[in-house]
């Protein structure tokens, strides 16, 4: 019974850790499928984390914070699109520039506005943060462990943004494969010249894709600062943008496999937290350093062994120049 | 050639300016914070409070630096020393190599390092017996726990944090030999001091295993730990600074490490000419470490618990209770 409880709690933690990864990875999917490298995910997320925490602290509303996070990340996305699409700049450099800029700008603005050494004020629980939603009968269901605990911990008890991220996977799949916009988006990442010939504006489509990517990063960043913790601190994305990019490649730029990759990364991370200091049969207590490296080791092994060749959208990283 | 000479003149002028400045040397204290920053509501903030107290008491302004990458430590210290700093206080063990290097270059400048030992004639090393305050916090945790299971979340996995953990476990076992302690470290790089999301996740994993009190020694990461405890309606124990005010009623107590006292003392001694190089170790007996009790945790730290803690405190000072020190 104890083992069962531990497994359910482990899966619940997996969902919490996977949420920002999934949001960022899907954001990256829209951008990369249109042919724009999504190296700016980290920066857009961090920018959103800062903006949402700042606005939530000042206004007292988590929802206004979410709006501010989305607007901030979309503004950064617009900048990225301007550099990559309109100016046809190097997309890797433009993405890194966004990351570096936000890494410095966030704490600098926080210092200027709040004078708390690059942090935002601590958010109050009521109203300023996205708290766990208790679903009906969740507490009563705990009494019946087998399905009840599963319901109470896995389905109930998360915040709004987690459910949003979960719903986003089928929605993205539908948009990508079942709508005209999705068809054009995929085409523009493979063969922009053909899309252009068909009379569709390539650059406009890419702008739209990058802006969608910004909006989703906005939600991811908001999750980090107003749901998973209570305020912005320096470098709080801690490489999640890059990890999301890895998940996207691992998932071969497709929504469901990407979701699977995010869950796998999150699972290894959650497992690593729980294996620390636990004596395992045969091997005993594993050193912390090894446990902490586990998610990365596993990632490398999986990427090397199981994923096969991941074929990127063909036109990725190539700015489109309309023939004159 | 004229270009050359004008540059030479400029350089000479600048050199003269520096010399003149150094000659009219005022007392200039400098403090360099560690990663996590001055407002981490924990270790560095405590140091900052000490510097502020010194300024309030003496009216002497101090210079401070917050680093954003490792290379800046040495840069800042050398720069401060060049600009006529009298004493440079470096906060945190990660600054040891930078202090050692810069202290050799500027033998006339006084250096004080907190949490590390640098053996040079112009360096004062201040360390704390964190195991003693952690012992008291472990006792408090075991006394307050209803499940008999308690947690510990460390920042970076280093001997200093192991020292906290060991004292905490010993204190808990002193009250309840059957107590179960879950120990987690956040990471193995300095980034582990500033990851509240991960801190919250670690705390939640311990709550899931039945812990109902969690102690953090993790700098800004600990803010996430304490938030998770408050969200779950459980208890947390703060670290370094008095963090009882962060979530009144959810913070059982805080393991105080009086970095503020150390900083204030280093500045004041340097000003009065009583500053001495060498090693200083501050524990309960020297009021260097303690547990906190104020209006914010009065509701959770009951008089009965306080009585036991105060008794143990006296016993540690008198040597009746021996708290072991972590040996790597």
mmCIF file of N, CA, C and O in Angstrom, chain B residues 252-296:
data_model
loop_
_atom_site.group_PDB
_atom_site.id
_atom_site.type_symbol
_atom_site.label_atom_id
_atom_site.label_comp_id
_atom_site.label_asym_id
_atom_site.label_seq_id
_atom_site.Cartn_x
_atom_site.Cartn_y
_atom_site.Cartn_z
ATOM 1 N N UNK B 252 8.138 27.162 12.247
ATOM 2 C CA UNK B 252 8.293 26.724 13.640
ATOM 3 C C UNK B 252 9.347 27.560 14.353
ATOM 4 O O UNK B 252 9.135 28.041 15.458
ATOM 5 N N UNK B 253 10.499 27.735 13.715
ATOM 6 C CA UNK B 253 11.560 28.583 14.246
ATOM 7 C C UNK B 253 12.587 28.755 13.121
ATOM 8 O O UNK B 253 12.364 28.257 12.021
ATOM 9 N N UNK B 254 13.667 29.478 13.390
ATOM 10 C CA UNK B 254 14.725 29.596 12.391
ATOM 11 C C UNK B 254 16.070 29.321 13.051
ATOM 12 O O UNK B 254 16.284 29.708 14.197
ATOM 13 N N UNK B 255 16.946 28.634 12.318
ATOM 14 C CA UNK B 255 18.310 28.413 12.813
ATOM 15 C C UNK B 255 19.104 29.676 12.503
ATOM 16 O O UNK B 255 19.473 29.908 11.362
ATOM 17 N N UNK B 256 19.309 30.494 13.517
ATOM 18 C CA UNK B 256 19.970 31.772 13.282
ATOM 19 C C UNK B 256 21.472 31.578 13.190
ATOM 20 O O UNK B 256 22.068 30.862 13.983
ATOM 21 N N UNK B 257 22.046 32.230 12.193
ATOM 22 C CA UNK B 257 23.493 32.250 12.094
ATOM 23 C C UNK B 257 23.816 33.728 12.019
ATOM 24 O O UNK B 257 23.430 34.398 11.075
ATOM 25 N N UNK B 258 24.474 34.233 13.057
ATOM 26 C CA UNK B 258 24.572 35.686 13.161
ATOM 27 C C UNK B 258 25.703 36.222 12.302
ATOM 28 O O UNK B 258 26.680 36.787 12.786
ATOM 29 N N UNK B 259 25.515 36.079 10.988
ATOM 30 C CA UNK B 259 26.471 36.647 10.051
ATOM 31 C C UNK B 259 26.488 38.163 10.237
ATOM 32 O O UNK B 259 27.519 38.822 10.069
ATOM 33 N N UNK B 260 25.316 38.711 10.626
ATOM 34 C CA UNK B 260 25.240 40.162 10.863
ATOM 35 C C UNK B 260 26.199 40.579 11.980
ATOM 36 O O UNK B 260 26.911 41.581 11.856
ATOM 37 N N UNK B 261 26.246 39.780 13.043
ATOM 38 C CA UNK B 261 27.156 40.088 14.142
ATOM 39 C C UNK B 261 28.609 40.038 13.664
ATOM 40 O O UNK B 261 29.419 40.917 13.980
ATOM 41 N N UNK B 262 28.900 39.002 12.854
ATOM 42 C CA UNK B 262 30.274 38.836 12.365
ATOM 43 C C UNK B 262 30.706 40.016 11.506
ATOM 44 O O UNK B 262 31.811 40.546 11.656
ATOM 45 N N UNK B 263 29.812 40.437 10.608
ATOM 46 C CA UNK B 263 30.147 41.539 9.702
ATOM 47 C C UNK B 263 30.320 42.843 10.497
ATOM 48 O O UNK B 263 31.310 43.578 10.324
ATOM 49 N N UNK B 264 29.352 43.099 11.361
ATOM 50 C CA UNK B 264 29.405 44.322 12.176
ATOM 51 C C UNK B 264 30.689 44.363 13.006
ATOM 52 O O UNK B 264 31.378 45.377 13.086
ATOM 53 N N UNK B 265 31.032 43.196 13.580
ATOM 54 C CA UNK B 265 32.218 43.115 14.437
ATOM 55 C C UNK B 265 33.499 43.338 13.626
ATOM 56 O O UNK B 265 34.398 44.075 14.051
ATOM 57 N N UNK B 266 33.540 42.733 12.439
ATOM 58 C CA UNK B 266 34.732 42.885 11.597
ATOM 59 C C UNK B 266 34.928 44.351 11.220
ATOM 60 O O UNK B 266 36.034 44.898 11.326
ATOM 61 N N UNK B 267 33.861 45.019 10.823
ATOM 62 C CA UNK B 267 33.938 46.437 10.454
ATOM 63 C C UNK B 267 34.334 47.289 11.659
ATOM 64 O O UNK B 267 35.234 48.131 11.585
ATOM 65 N N UNK B 268 33.635 47.053 12.773
ATOM 66 C CA UNK B 268 33.871 47.873 13.964
ATOM 67 C C UNK B 268 35.297 47.684 14.491
ATOM 68 O O UNK B 268 35.985 48.657 14.802
ATOM 69 N N UNK B 269 35.750 46.423 14.553
ATOM 70 C CA UNK B 269 37.102 46.144 15.034
ATOM 71 C C UNK B 269 38.141 46.796 14.132
ATOM 72 O O UNK B 269 39.134 47.356 14.613
ATOM 73 N N UNK B 270 37.897 46.710 12.813
ATOM 74 C CA UNK B 270 38.858 47.297 11.881
ATOM 75 C C UNK B 270 38.929 48.804 12.081
ATOM 76 O O UNK B 270 39.986 49.421 11.989
ATOM 77 N N UNK B 271 37.800 49.409 12.395
ATOM 78 C CA UNK B 271 37.752 50.860 12.583
ATOM 79 C C UNK B 271 38.462 51.255 13.879
ATOM 80 O O UNK B 271 39.190 52.243 13.937
ATOM 81 N N UNK B 272 38.261 50.425 14.914
ATOM 82 C CA UNK B 272 38.862 50.742 16.202
ATOM 83 C C UNK B 272 40.303 50.261 16.322
ATOM 84 O O UNK B 272 40.937 50.465 17.349
ATOM 85 N N UNK B 273 40.771 49.549 15.297
ATOM 86 C CA UNK B 273 42.145 49.053 15.346
ATOM 87 C C UNK B 273 42.294 47.801 16.183
ATOM 88 O O UNK B 273 43.408 47.419 16.544
ATOM 89 N N UNK B 274 41.190 47.122 16.523
ATOM 90 C CA UNK B 274 41.303 45.892 17.316
ATOM 91 C C UNK B 274 41.135 44.637 16.469
ATOM 92 O O UNK B 274 41.085 43.534 16.987
ATOM 93 N N UNK B 275 41.033 44.836 15.150
ATOM 94 C CA UNK B 275 40.847 43.691 14.245
ATOM 95 C C UNK B 275 42.086 42.811 14.244
ATOM 96 O O UNK B 275 43.197 43.324 14.185
ATOM 97 N N UNK B 276 41.864 41.510 14.339
ATOM 98 C CA UNK B 276 43.009 40.593 14.351
ATOM 99 C C UNK B 276 42.832 39.522 13.292
ATOM 100 O O UNK B 276 41.731 39.000 13.134
ATOM 101 N N UNK B 277 43.911 39.167 12.583
ATOM 102 C CA UNK B 277 43.790 38.044 11.651
ATOM 103 C C UNK B 277 43.711 36.736 12.422
ATOM 104 O O UNK B 277 43.932 36.704 13.631
ATOM 105 N N UNK B 278 43.405 35.661 11.692
ATOM 106 C CA UNK B 278 43.334 34.352 12.343
ATOM 107 C C UNK B 278 41.933 33.790 12.293
ATOM 108 O O UNK B 278 41.062 34.323 11.607
ATOM 109 N N UNK B 279 41.739 32.732 13.077
ATOM 110 C CA UNK B 279 40.447 32.052 13.006
ATOM 111 C C UNK B 279 39.553 32.375 14.190
ATOM 112 O O UNK B 279 40.012 32.464 15.321
ATOM 113 N N UNK B 280 38.277 32.539 13.905
ATOM 114 C CA UNK B 280 37.269 32.760 14.936
ATOM 115 C C UNK B 280 36.158 31.746 14.707
ATOM 116 O O UNK B 280 35.679 31.626 13.584
ATOM 117 N N UNK B 281 35.772 31.009 15.729
ATOM 118 C CA UNK B 281 34.650 30.093 15.577
ATOM 119 C C UNK B 281 33.573 30.487 16.572
ATOM 120 O O UNK B 281 33.820 30.573 17.770
ATOM 121 N N UNK B 282 32.377 30.784 16.045
ATOM 122 C CA UNK B 282 31.298 31.266 16.900
ATOM 123 C C UNK B 282 30.203 30.207 17.031
ATOM 124 O O UNK B 282 29.725 29.682 16.031
ATOM 125 N N UNK B 283 29.819 29.910 18.255
ATOM 126 C CA UNK B 283 28.752 28.930 18.494
ATOM 127 C C UNK B 283 27.691 29.519 19.409
ATOM 128 O O UNK B 283 27.572 30.737 19.537
ATOM 129 N N UNK B 284 26.945 28.630 20.057
ATOM 130 C CA UNK B 284 25.889 29.081 20.977
ATOM 131 C C UNK B 284 26.487 29.925 22.096
ATOM 132 O O UNK B 284 25.929 30.948 22.488
ATOM 133 N N UNK B 285 27.641 29.493 22.601
ATOM 134 C CA UNK B 285 28.247 30.179 23.743
ATOM 135 C C UNK B 285 28.618 31.621 23.396
ATOM 136 O O UNK B 285 28.537 32.510 24.235
ATOM 137 N N UNK B 286 29.017 31.852 22.146
ATOM 138 C CA UNK B 286 29.419 33.206 21.734
ATOM 139 C C UNK B 286 28.269 33.979 21.115
ATOM 140 O O UNK B 286 28.480 35.054 20.531
ATOM 141 N N UNK B 287 27.035 33.434 21.182
ATOM 142 C CA UNK B 287 25.864 34.028 20.537
ATOM 143 C C UNK B 287 26.026 34.139 19.022
ATOM 144 O O UNK B 287 25.415 34.985 18.387
ATOM 145 N N UNK B 288 26.875 33.280 18.452
ATOM 146 C CA UNK B 288 27.056 33.295 16.999
ATOM 147 C C UNK B 288 25.937 32.561 16.282
ATOM 148 O O UNK B 288 25.617 32.870 15.146
ATOM 149 N N UNK B 289 25.385 31.575 16.963
ATOM 150 C CA UNK B 289 24.231 30.866 16.392
ATOM 151 C C UNK B 289 23.158 30.786 17.477
ATOM 152 O O UNK B 289 23.450 30.943 18.671
ATOM 153 N N UNK B 290 21.907 30.545 17.053
ATOM 154 C CA UNK B 290 20.808 30.474 18.012
ATOM 155 C C UNK B 290 19.562 29.981 17.288
ATOM 156 O O UNK B 290 19.589 29.781 16.078
ATOM 157 N N UNK B 291 18.475 29.803 18.030
ATOM 158 C CA UNK B 291 17.182 29.573 17.374
ATOM 159 C C UNK B 291 16.337 30.801 17.640
ATOM 160 O O UNK B 291 16.603 31.555 18.582
ATOM 161 N N UNK B 292 15.328 31.018 16.797
ATOM 162 C CA UNK B 292 14.563 32.267 16.918
ATOM 163 C C UNK B 292 13.250 32.039 17.661
ATOM 164 O O UNK B 292 12.645 30.973 17.581
ATOM 165 N N UNK B 293 12.841 33.054 18.386
ATOM 166 C CA UNK B 293 11.536 33.032 19.057
ATOM 167 C C UNK B 293 11.024 34.460 19.063
ATOM 168 O O UNK B 293 11.658 35.357 19.613
ATOM 169 N N UNK B 294 9.910 34.704 18.379
ATOM 170 C CA UNK B 294 9.348 36.053 18.358
ATOM 171 C C UNK B 294 7.827 35.975 18.210
ATOM 172 O O UNK B 294 7.246 34.897 18.327
ATOM 173 N N UNK B 295 7.204 37.116 17.901
ATOM 174 C CA UNK B 295 5.736 37.121 17.867
ATOM 175 C C UNK B 295 5.175 36.287 16.711
ATOM 176 O O UNK B 295 4.015 35.914 16.733
ATOM 177 N N UNK B 296 6.001 35.974 15.717
ATOM 178 C CA UNK B 296 5.491 35.261 14.550
ATOM 179 C C UNK B 296 5.403 33.753 14.767
ATOM 180 O O UNK B 296 4.625 33.083 14.113
#
